[in-house]
XYZ file of C-alpha atoms in Angstrom:
585
model
C -207.009 -24.892 -44.241
C -206.119 -21.762 -42.293
C -204.101 -19.079 -44.074
C -201.755 -16.894 -42.045
C -198.321 -15.328 -42.212
C -196.271 -14.247 -45.226
C -195.937 -17.794 -46.518
C -199.214 -19.430 -45.576
C -199.470 -23.178 -45.058
C -200.029 -24.628 -48.505
C -203.065 -26.785 -48.033
C -204.163 -29.975 -49.692
C -205.699 -27.818 -52.392
C -202.406 -26.275 -53.406
C -200.856 -29.744 -53.358
C -203.235 -30.733 -56.113
C -202.859 -27.523 -58.076
C -199.072 -27.189 -58.253
C -198.530 -30.332 -60.351
C -201.265 -29.102 -62.667
C -199.641 -25.702 -62.964
C -196.228 -27.182 -63.548
C -197.649 -29.466 -66.215
C -199.648 -26.648 -67.744
C -196.488 -24.583 -67.883
C -194.649 -27.458 -69.510
C -197.486 -27.787 -71.992
C -197.587 -24.038 -72.458
C -194.006 -23.707 -73.567
C -192.389 -26.587 -75.473
C -188.748 -27.031 -74.505
C -186.149 -25.593 -76.876
C -184.121 -28.333 -78.555
C -181.142 -28.638 -80.848
C -181.750 -28.491 -84.570
C -181.940 -31.851 -86.289
C -182.906 -33.934 -83.246
C -186.038 -35.927 -84.017
C -186.286 -38.755 -81.487
C -188.778 -37.811 -78.710
C -186.504 -39.254 -76.016
C -183.424 -37.481 -77.374
C -185.427 -34.275 -77.831
C -186.385 -34.361 -74.166
C -182.790 -34.939 -73.070
C -181.482 -32.210 -75.353
C -184.123 -29.810 -74.127
C -183.087 -30.265 -70.512
C -179.485 -29.536 -71.480
C -180.327 -26.423 -73.483
C -182.813 -24.724 -71.156
C -181.414 -21.390 -70.024
C -180.973 -21.359 -66.256
C -181.758 -18.255 -64.248
C -180.966 -16.914 -60.817
C -184.527 -17.444 -59.595
C -185.237 -19.241 -56.301
C -186.249 -22.295 -58.319
C -182.828 -22.760 -59.877
C -181.011 -21.832 -56.671
C -182.621 -24.782 -54.956
C -182.582 -27.105 -57.943
C -186.367 -26.891 -58.327
C -186.447 -26.047 -62.030
C -188.877 -28.852 -62.751
C -191.575 -26.811 -61.011
C -191.364 -23.965 -63.478
C -191.442 -23.430 -67.191
C -188.210 -22.492 -69.004
C -188.149 -18.782 -69.695
C -186.300 -15.980 -71.366
C -184.167 -13.858 -69.121
C -185.194 -10.487 -67.716
C -188.910 -11.250 -67.879
C -190.911 -10.231 -64.812
C -194.673 -10.674 -64.745
C -197.106 -9.016 -62.371
C -200.454 -7.959 -63.736
C -200.346 -7.040 -67.433
C -200.216 -3.331 -66.656
C -197.215 -3.677 -64.336
C -194.939 -5.565 -66.722
C -192.751 -2.597 -67.690
C -192.700 -1.258 -64.132
C -191.637 -4.661 -62.792
C -188.840 -5.002 -65.321
C -187.527 -1.496 -64.661
C -187.520 -1.835 -60.869
C -185.901 -5.282 -61.037
C -183.169 -3.886 -63.283
C -182.666 -1.003 -60.846
C -181.873 -3.444 -58.039
C -179.116 -5.044 -60.100
C -177.372 -1.665 -60.381
C -176.183 -2.027 -56.794
C -173.758 -4.673 -58.009
C -171.200 -5.872 -55.472
C -171.225 -2.811 -53.231
C -170.378 -3.609 -49.621
C -172.979 -1.208 -48.235
C -175.513 1.344 -49.405
C -174.346 4.955 -49.495
C -175.894 8.215 -50.765
C -173.659 7.905 -53.825
C -174.323 4.314 -54.908
C -178.119 4.484 -54.484
C -178.532 7.519 -56.748
C -178.535 5.531 -59.973
C -181.022 2.801 -58.919
C -183.345 5.363 -57.301
C -183.253 7.432 -60.471
C -184.230 4.329 -62.444
C -187.094 3.577 -60.027
C -188.245 7.206 -60.201
C -188.312 7.083 -63.998
C -190.171 3.758 -63.926
C -192.883 5.139 -61.632
C -193.348 8.248 -63.772
C -193.600 6.097 -66.898
C -196.245 4.047 -65.064
C -198.272 7.285 -64.811
C -197.867 7.712 -61.063
C -198.329 11.374 -60.136
C -195.144 13.392 -59.641
C -195.814 14.408 -55.991
C -196.422 10.751 -55.094
C -193.195 9.692 -56.810
C -191.192 12.379 -55.021
C -192.517 11.332 -51.610
C -191.926 7.658 -52.404
C -188.297 8.166 -53.478
C -187.616 10.411 -50.483
C -189.027 7.788 -48.104
C -186.981 4.999 -49.699
C -183.766 7.015 -49.595
C -184.277 8.068 -45.989
C -185.154 4.536 -44.877
C -182.213 2.926 -46.674
C -179.667 5.303 -45.189
C -181.070 5.011 -41.656
C -181.654 1.250 -41.693
C -181.181 -0.677 -38.474
C -177.631 -1.998 -38.079
C -178.794 -5.582 -37.430
C -180.927 -5.568 -40.584
C -178.004 -4.186 -42.562
C -175.790 -7.039 -41.385
C -178.393 -9.699 -42.195
C -179.026 -8.496 -45.757
C -176.661 -7.653 -48.556
C -177.005 -4.158 -50.122
C -179.225 -5.269 -52.994
C -181.585 -7.082 -50.640
C -181.674 -4.089 -48.314
C -182.940 -1.979 -51.195
C -185.480 -4.644 -52.215
C -186.773 -4.814 -48.638
C -187.233 -1.048 -48.360
C -188.855 -0.676 -51.795
C -191.259 -3.510 -50.965
C -192.255 -1.883 -47.676
C -192.737 1.547 -49.242
C -194.737 0.161 -52.180
C -196.992 -1.576 -49.662
C -197.418 1.628 -47.651
C -198.068 3.584 -50.838
C -201.027 1.350 -51.710
C -202.504 1.270 -48.220
C -200.335 -0.979 -46.024
C -203.195 -3.294 -45.002
C -206.214 -4.917 -46.619
C -209.325 -2.708 -46.361
C -212.433 -4.901 -46.173
C -216.082 -3.892 -46.365
C -217.378 -2.202 -43.235
C -219.384 -4.399 -40.887
C -222.903 -3.381 -39.849
C -223.869 -3.741 -36.192
C -227.594 -3.019 -36.543
C -228.717 -4.777 -39.710
C -227.619 -5.817 -43.181
C -224.492 -4.345 -44.675
C -225.427 -1.775 -47.346
C -223.005 -1.013 -50.186
C -223.662 2.009 -52.407
C -221.957 1.757 -55.808
C -221.040 4.982 -57.616
C -218.962 5.878 -60.641
C -218.586 7.792 -63.867
C -220.590 6.805 -66.908
C -219.295 3.769 -68.773
C -216.778 2.450 -66.218
C -218.596 -0.874 -65.737
C -220.350 -0.070 -62.478
C -223.304 -2.401 -63.035
C -221.009 -5.286 -63.984
C -218.873 -4.709 -60.882
C -222.058 -4.714 -58.793
C -222.810 -8.223 -60.051
C -219.207 -9.344 -59.495
C -219.232 -8.055 -55.915
C -222.518 -9.862 -55.261
C -221.014 -13.129 -56.516
C -217.890 -12.648 -54.387
C -219.999 -12.119 -51.248
C -222.193 -15.079 -52.161
C -219.098 -17.295 -52.272
C -218.406 -16.099 -48.724
C -221.761 -17.626 -47.693
C -223.523 -14.262 -47.476
C -227.121 -13.739 -48.551
C -227.119 -10.826 -50.992
C -229.872 -8.579 -52.361
C -229.348 -6.334 -55.402
C -231.238 -3.181 -56.349
C -230.848 -0.862 -59.341
C -231.405 2.865 -58.794
C -230.525 3.796 -62.383
C -233.829 5.133 -63.721
C -232.123 7.150 -66.469
C -230.678 4.357 -68.617
C -233.436 1.956 -69.750
C -231.092 -1.004 -70.177
C -229.437 -0.587 -66.763
C -232.128 -2.338 -64.740
C -232.464 -5.109 -67.317
C -228.689 -5.608 -67.272
C -228.624 -6.019 -63.498
C -231.633 -8.362 -63.656
C -229.758 -10.526 -66.167
C -226.611 -10.578 -64.024
C -228.600 -11.452 -60.887
C -230.226 -14.383 -62.669
C -226.865 -15.544 -63.988
C -225.239 -15.659 -60.538
C -228.444 -16.742 -58.755
C -228.781 -13.733 -56.444
C -232.033 -12.033 -55.375
C -232.867 -8.624 -56.844
C -235.549 -5.979 -56.349
C -238.153 -5.724 -59.148
C -237.240 -3.244 -61.874
C -239.117 0.084 -61.698
C -237.921 2.497 -64.433
C -240.465 5.110 -63.318
C -239.463 5.115 -59.655
C -237.488 7.656 -57.650
C -233.927 6.600 -56.715
C -234.326 7.536 -53.034
C -237.606 5.625 -52.664
C -236.203 2.599 -54.504
C -233.229 2.583 -52.153
C -235.414 2.831 -49.040
C -237.695 0.024 -50.252
C -234.673 -2.204 -50.903
C -233.216 -1.422 -47.468
C -236.540 -2.292 -45.797
C -236.760 -5.627 -47.616
C -233.145 -6.472 -46.764
C -233.849 -5.739 -43.094
C -237.178 -7.589 -42.941
C -236.021 -10.710 -44.807
C -232.681 -11.083 -43.054
C -230.253 -10.448 -45.909
C -226.592 -10.103 -45.025
C -225.827 -7.482 -47.644
C -227.687 -5.054 -49.910
C -225.854 -3.637 -52.936
C -227.308 -0.516 -54.571
C -226.337 0.208 -58.183
C -226.663 3.931 -58.899
C -226.722 5.788 -62.212
C -223.477 6.852 -63.844
C -222.704 10.513 -63.526
C -220.163 13.187 -64.411
C -218.000 14.978 -61.880
C -219.415 18.320 -63.017
C -223.057 17.172 -62.929
C -224.190 18.833 -59.703
C -227.761 17.485 -59.940
C -226.610 13.870 -60.178
C -224.068 14.363 -57.399
C -226.861 15.879 -55.303
C -229.048 12.835 -55.947
C -226.225 10.544 -54.830
C -225.912 12.574 -51.621
C -229.667 12.253 -50.990
C -229.570 8.468 -51.370
C -226.550 8.274 -49.078
C -228.170 10.489 -46.415
C -231.432 8.516 -46.403
C -230.088 4.966 -46.593
C -226.848 5.512 -44.627
C -224.795 2.795 -46.351
C -221.971 1.080 -44.511
C -219.805 1.493 -47.619
C -219.826 3.899 -50.537
C -217.553 2.526 -53.249
C -216.461 4.330 -56.394
C -215.797 2.205 -59.484
C -212.867 3.628 -61.454
C -211.102 2.555 -64.634
C -207.419 1.820 -64.020
C -206.675 2.531 -67.682
C -207.010 6.262 -66.892
C -203.817 6.198 -64.813
C -203.310 8.939 -62.241
C -206.541 10.575 -63.413
C -208.355 7.763 -61.578
C -206.905 9.032 -58.294
C -208.183 12.539 -59.041
C -211.664 11.157 -59.772
C -211.691 9.287 -56.454
C -210.647 12.444 -54.599
C -213.304 14.576 -56.315
C -216.087 12.097 -55.519
C -214.829 11.610 -51.981
C -214.893 15.351 -51.345
C -218.519 15.385 -52.517
C -220.018 12.243 -50.947
C -217.357 10.907 -48.528
C -216.381 7.586 -50.106
C -215.116 4.663 -48.041
C -213.083 3.090 -50.846
C -212.718 2.271 -54.527
C -213.014 -0.642 -56.928
C -210.307 -0.564 -59.587
C -211.268 -2.248 -62.867
C -209.232 -3.585 -65.808
C -206.160 -4.348 -63.729
C -205.384 -7.129 -66.200
C -205.046 -4.613 -69.016
C -201.892 -3.227 -70.588
C -202.048 0.316 -69.230
C -199.276 1.654 -67.035
C -200.676 1.035 -63.553
C -200.448 4.514 -62.036
C -203.977 4.267 -60.653
C -203.225 1.385 -58.282
C -200.159 3.196 -56.960
C -201.769 6.637 -56.634
C -205.351 6.256 -55.386
C -204.620 5.749 -51.691
C -201.881 8.390 -51.560
C -203.727 11.089 -53.546
C -207.319 10.528 -52.423
C -206.711 9.079 -48.983
C -209.174 6.271 -49.755
C -208.210 2.585 -49.982
C -208.700 0.314 -52.958
C -210.964 -2.458 -51.656
C -211.388 -4.627 -54.759
C -209.790 -4.996 -58.184
C -211.245 -6.307 -61.422
C -208.813 -8.696 -63.100
C -210.812 -10.012 -66.054
C -214.096 -10.129 -67.912
C -215.682 -13.116 -66.166
C -218.097 -12.706 -63.263
C -215.666 -14.222 -60.766
C -212.809 -11.939 -61.863
C -213.079 -9.603 -58.876
C -210.491 -9.980 -56.116
C -209.964 -8.329 -52.742
C -207.065 -5.887 -52.926
C -204.036 -6.685 -50.765
C -201.324 -3.980 -50.945
C -198.544 -6.326 -49.808
C -199.469 -8.986 -52.364
C -199.600 -6.385 -55.125
C -196.158 -5.133 -54.110
C -194.878 -8.720 -54.295
C -196.207 -9.071 -57.830
C -194.697 -5.766 -58.918
C -191.308 -6.904 -57.608
C -191.648 -10.310 -59.299
C -192.073 -12.253 -56.046
C -195.343 -13.930 -56.996
C -198.469 -14.204 -54.847
C -198.872 -17.635 -53.277
C -201.627 -16.570 -50.858
C -203.999 -15.528 -53.642
C -203.127 -18.738 -55.490
C -204.128 -20.777 -52.437
C -207.417 -18.892 -52.085
C -208.244 -19.516 -55.737
C -207.379 -23.192 -55.286
C -209.635 -23.471 -52.242
C -212.561 -22.084 -54.214
C -211.887 -24.383 -57.189
C -211.473 -27.751 -55.442
C -213.840 -29.609 -53.165
C -212.593 -31.431 -50.067
C -213.687 -34.730 -51.579
C -211.728 -34.225 -54.805
C -208.639 -33.044 -52.947
C -208.597 -36.065 -50.634
C -209.240 -38.425 -53.524
C -206.338 -36.999 -55.464
C -204.028 -37.196 -52.441
C -204.803 -40.906 -52.137
C -204.022 -41.422 -55.815
C -200.745 -39.568 -55.439
C -199.810 -41.713 -52.457
C -200.747 -44.945 -54.238
C -199.120 -43.979 -57.530
C -202.338 -44.588 -59.490
C -202.445 -41.246 -61.322
C -204.302 -41.693 -64.643
C -205.854 -39.713 -67.501
C -208.994 -39.021 -65.452
C -206.833 -37.243 -62.867
C -204.852 -35.545 -65.624
C -208.038 -34.045 -67.038
C -209.360 -33.150 -63.590
C -206.204 -31.174 -62.794
C -206.561 -29.006 -65.851
C -210.252 -28.523 -65.078
C -209.183 -27.208 -61.666
C -206.700 -24.779 -63.199
C -209.372 -23.622 -65.635
C -211.715 -22.840 -62.731
C -208.976 -20.823 -61.055
C -208.713 -18.493 -64.042
C -206.657 -17.955 -67.195
C -203.244 -19.590 -67.104
C -201.509 -16.264 -67.745
C -202.976 -14.891 -64.491
C -202.269 -17.998 -62.431
C -198.659 -18.256 -63.610
C -197.948 -14.725 -62.392
C -198.745 -15.789 -58.829
C -195.964 -18.390 -58.708
C -192.488 -17.059 -57.841
C -189.983 -17.822 -60.578
C -192.567 -19.003 -63.095
C -192.049 -16.699 -66.071
C -193.667 -16.959 -69.485
C -195.082 -14.471 -71.950
C -198.820 -14.114 -72.420
C -198.460 -15.376 -75.980
C -196.717 -18.543 -74.824
C -199.354 -19.188 -72.177
C -202.167 -18.570 -74.661
C -200.585 -21.138 -76.942
C -200.319 -23.418 -73.932
C -204.039 -23.194 -73.262
C -204.643 -24.243 -76.866
C -202.392 -27.256 -76.337
C -204.304 -28.145 -73.181
C -207.569 -28.107 -75.154
C -205.936 -30.408 -77.693
C -204.959 -32.830 -74.922
C -208.456 -32.727 -73.458
C -209.972 -33.650 -76.824
C -207.642 -36.662 -77.030
C -208.552 -37.819 -73.517
C -212.254 -37.470 -74.293
C -211.731 -39.800 -77.269
C -210.535 -42.578 -74.951
C -212.800 -45.187 -73.409
C -213.070 -45.656 -69.631
C -210.532 -48.467 -69.553
C -207.926 -46.416 -71.421
C -208.397 -43.372 -69.209
C -207.879 -45.500 -66.113
C -204.775 -47.319 -67.413
C -202.224 -45.165 -69.307
C -199.936 -48.194 -69.736
C -202.291 -49.497 -72.444
C -200.679 -46.955 -74.787
C -197.097 -47.997 -74.066
C -195.255 -48.926 -77.215
C -194.798 -52.679 -77.356
C -198.129 -53.396 -75.682
C -200.514 -55.454 -77.873
C -202.951 -53.137 -79.639
C -201.237 -49.943 -78.405
C -200.750 -48.528 -81.904
C -204.366 -49.237 -82.852
C -205.509 -47.438 -79.712
C -203.347 -44.431 -80.552
C -204.656 -44.300 -84.117
C -208.268 -44.611 -82.933
C -208.146 -41.762 -80.419
C -206.207 -39.562 -82.873
C -208.910 -40.081 -85.481
C -211.706 -39.582 -82.946
C -210.265 -36.256 -81.775
C -209.256 -35.081 -85.235
C -205.587 -35.055 -84.214
C -202.332 -36.600 -85.433
C -200.279 -39.479 -84.033
C -197.517 -37.000 -83.142
C -199.979 -35.153 -80.930
C -200.952 -38.428 -79.262
C -197.242 -39.114 -78.607
C -196.943 -35.626 -77.131
C -199.805 -36.352 -74.726
C -198.194 -39.622 -73.624
C -194.851 -37.918 -72.998
C -196.537 -35.210 -70.924
C -198.419 -37.836 -68.941
C -195.197 -39.706 -68.160
C -193.550 -36.455 -67.071
C -196.428 -35.731 -64.688
C -196.255 -39.201 -63.162
C -192.514 -38.812 -62.594
C -193.102 -35.417 -61.007
C -195.751 -36.769 -58.650
C -193.473 -39.651 -57.754
C -190.739 -37.204 -56.776
C -193.222 -35.216 -54.687
C -194.284 -38.319 -52.804
C -190.610 -39.012 -52.108
C -190.822 -36.254 -49.508
C -192.575 -38.616 -47.118
C -189.483 -40.811 -46.978
C -186.819 -38.102 -47.257
C -188.097 -34.531 -46.790
C -184.670 -32.937 -47.089
C -183.974 -34.448 -50.494
C -187.351 -33.285 -51.774
C -186.826 -29.678 -50.835
C -183.152 -29.902 -51.811
C -183.081 -32.365 -54.738
C -180.057 -34.272 -55.938
C -177.934 -32.078 -58.147
C -178.655 -28.973 -56.097
C -175.634 -27.455 -54.358
C -177.476 -27.910 -51.068
C -177.963 -31.631 -51.536
C -176.524 -33.628 -48.580
C -173.872 -35.297 -50.754
C -172.017 -32.115 -51.662
C -168.317 -31.245 -51.486
C -166.619 -28.627 -49.345
C -166.569 -26.266 -52.325
C -170.341 -26.290 -52.373
C -170.354 -24.254 -49.156
C -168.594 -21.348 -50.833
C -171.751 -19.257 -51.130
C -172.918 -19.847 -47.552
C -171.917 -18.147 -44.356
C -171.583 -21.511 -42.627
C -172.465 -25.185 -42.943
C -175.125 -24.586 -40.350
C -177.223 -22.845 -43.016
C -177.961 -26.132 -44.726
C -178.754 -27.968 -41.537
C -181.080 -25.154 -40.463
C -183.133 -25.819 -43.591
C -183.090 -29.551 -43.000
C -184.270 -29.102 -39.416
C -187.026 -26.730 -40.530
C -188.296 -29.194 -43.115
C -188.341 -32.076 -40.643
C -190.048 -29.933 -38.028
C -192.755 -28.927 -40.501
C -193.380 -32.527 -41.433
C -193.706 -33.426 -37.757
C -196.431 -30.785 -37.555
C -198.283 -32.808 -40.228
C -198.194 -30.043 -42.770
C -198.302 -30.766 -46.474
C -195.143 -31.232 -48.576
C -195.545 -27.976 -50.438
C -195.192 -25.983 -47.234
C -191.558 -26.994 -47.219
C -191.260 -26.069 -50.866
C -192.751 -22.612 -50.340
C -190.744 -22.018 -47.181
C -187.534 -23.021 -48.905
C -188.319 -20.576 -51.694
C -188.771 -17.741 -49.218
C -185.606 -18.737 -47.371
C -183.679 -18.720 -50.619
C -184.262 -14.972 -50.874
C -182.234 -14.312 -47.718
C -178.495 -13.627 -48.098
C -177.391 -16.439 -45.775
C -179.128 -19.011 -47.931
C -178.567 -17.617 -51.418
C -176.578 -20.081 -53.484
C -174.233 -19.095 -56.252
């Protein structure tokens, strides 16, 4: 279950989740078919022939069945980074077939990247420094690196590294306390969602097995204390009694004493919202900080304000010496300048990001993972972490046994979608998978289709859920069963047929996954791929040597000998496919 390295070992949890995601994607976007074709079987065959192929790692390795069909030139990061991702990706393609990068041929792509960053509301000084760093690094790149990567990949590598550095290089966690409980002081402007983020942070720490105490110091807004009390009850976290007539400093000291005496791991103090120009309120915040001496002072800022968010962080930091920021609404449709500017302008790291409205929609901020999303590379590590929190060991092991035995049924089908639902909205999860591209509208429609399928499954009896073959056409009573569950769920027979087709597709997919145990190479490099063992000499045209293929084969076998799960090989092959030596035509 350990997670380390750029492509972490995909655990048993991810093994369960990927089929669900692939199926959800298939459900989310019905395959495009030729006009006039009505037979379900023929529709499926026609769809496979008409799906537009892309140059993603999935199609390079013949792994298209693990992703939904998509329109071209669609790159998804967080909602706010969509335009930035598209523009930067298009800039890379401007390199074309150049043999090497020169000051002349990088001008056009760098100009495109510069324009994209400015349109994303990144401050001009930050953009200038970023472009200068990229240009200098590209033109002074190590000779060995230059030989290993083609010009386009050299530029991708440098932009990725500089984006990561721009946002902080490394993950900035909460500061540890050596003498007692960790104390986190929450600050922010009025109306940015500070109290809500306080509750979200408490829930995140609780999931990490920490004992958390909350306290509200907002004596100016009558509903503030009641709001935090409600949130604490909702997430089952202890909270100090509300005292609207108390003094903020005394309330903070009382909370710190209780946290120390009762052995809490963390105390989170929710302060009143204030304005940058309100000297009295800023002075009060300083007093609380001086008396309590928190291990962290975090400023909650709204990412929708763009580069202004970075200026707010700097102003507060100059006044009260912040240790970091929490960036909210990162799932919105603003331009994303805040995430790219805060660390560079204010010199303070982003420690957490809000990615939704639910209480568990607060994630640690990883600069390298965010850079991967911006460049359309996905974020498998965050996906694994979400999977680990959504699936119990017992359920994961049970599902593995069913996969091995080939006894996958409607109960497992429903359980998979329940797991994906726990992990978050499908439009967020899909953005973490490299090569899996679909619009938010398509994924929203997909979630509706999933709900439709769930209602049909809930209309089945226990015997039917455990034995999908009872619905096979030609089986005695199969049509009556279909009509009964359609009526019970308020659906049509066509929708029942759609569920059965999706179920068969999932069982075929799981069967192909289990084929890895007998032939790992042919799982990672399926038949029909140009890297399949039974290829012709012409198939080597895009490789530097035949040894490239055998290197992959040896890696896959070695990983299996280490008793790692099948999807490690899948993820590793995807990362390898990004290198020039292993990039197929």
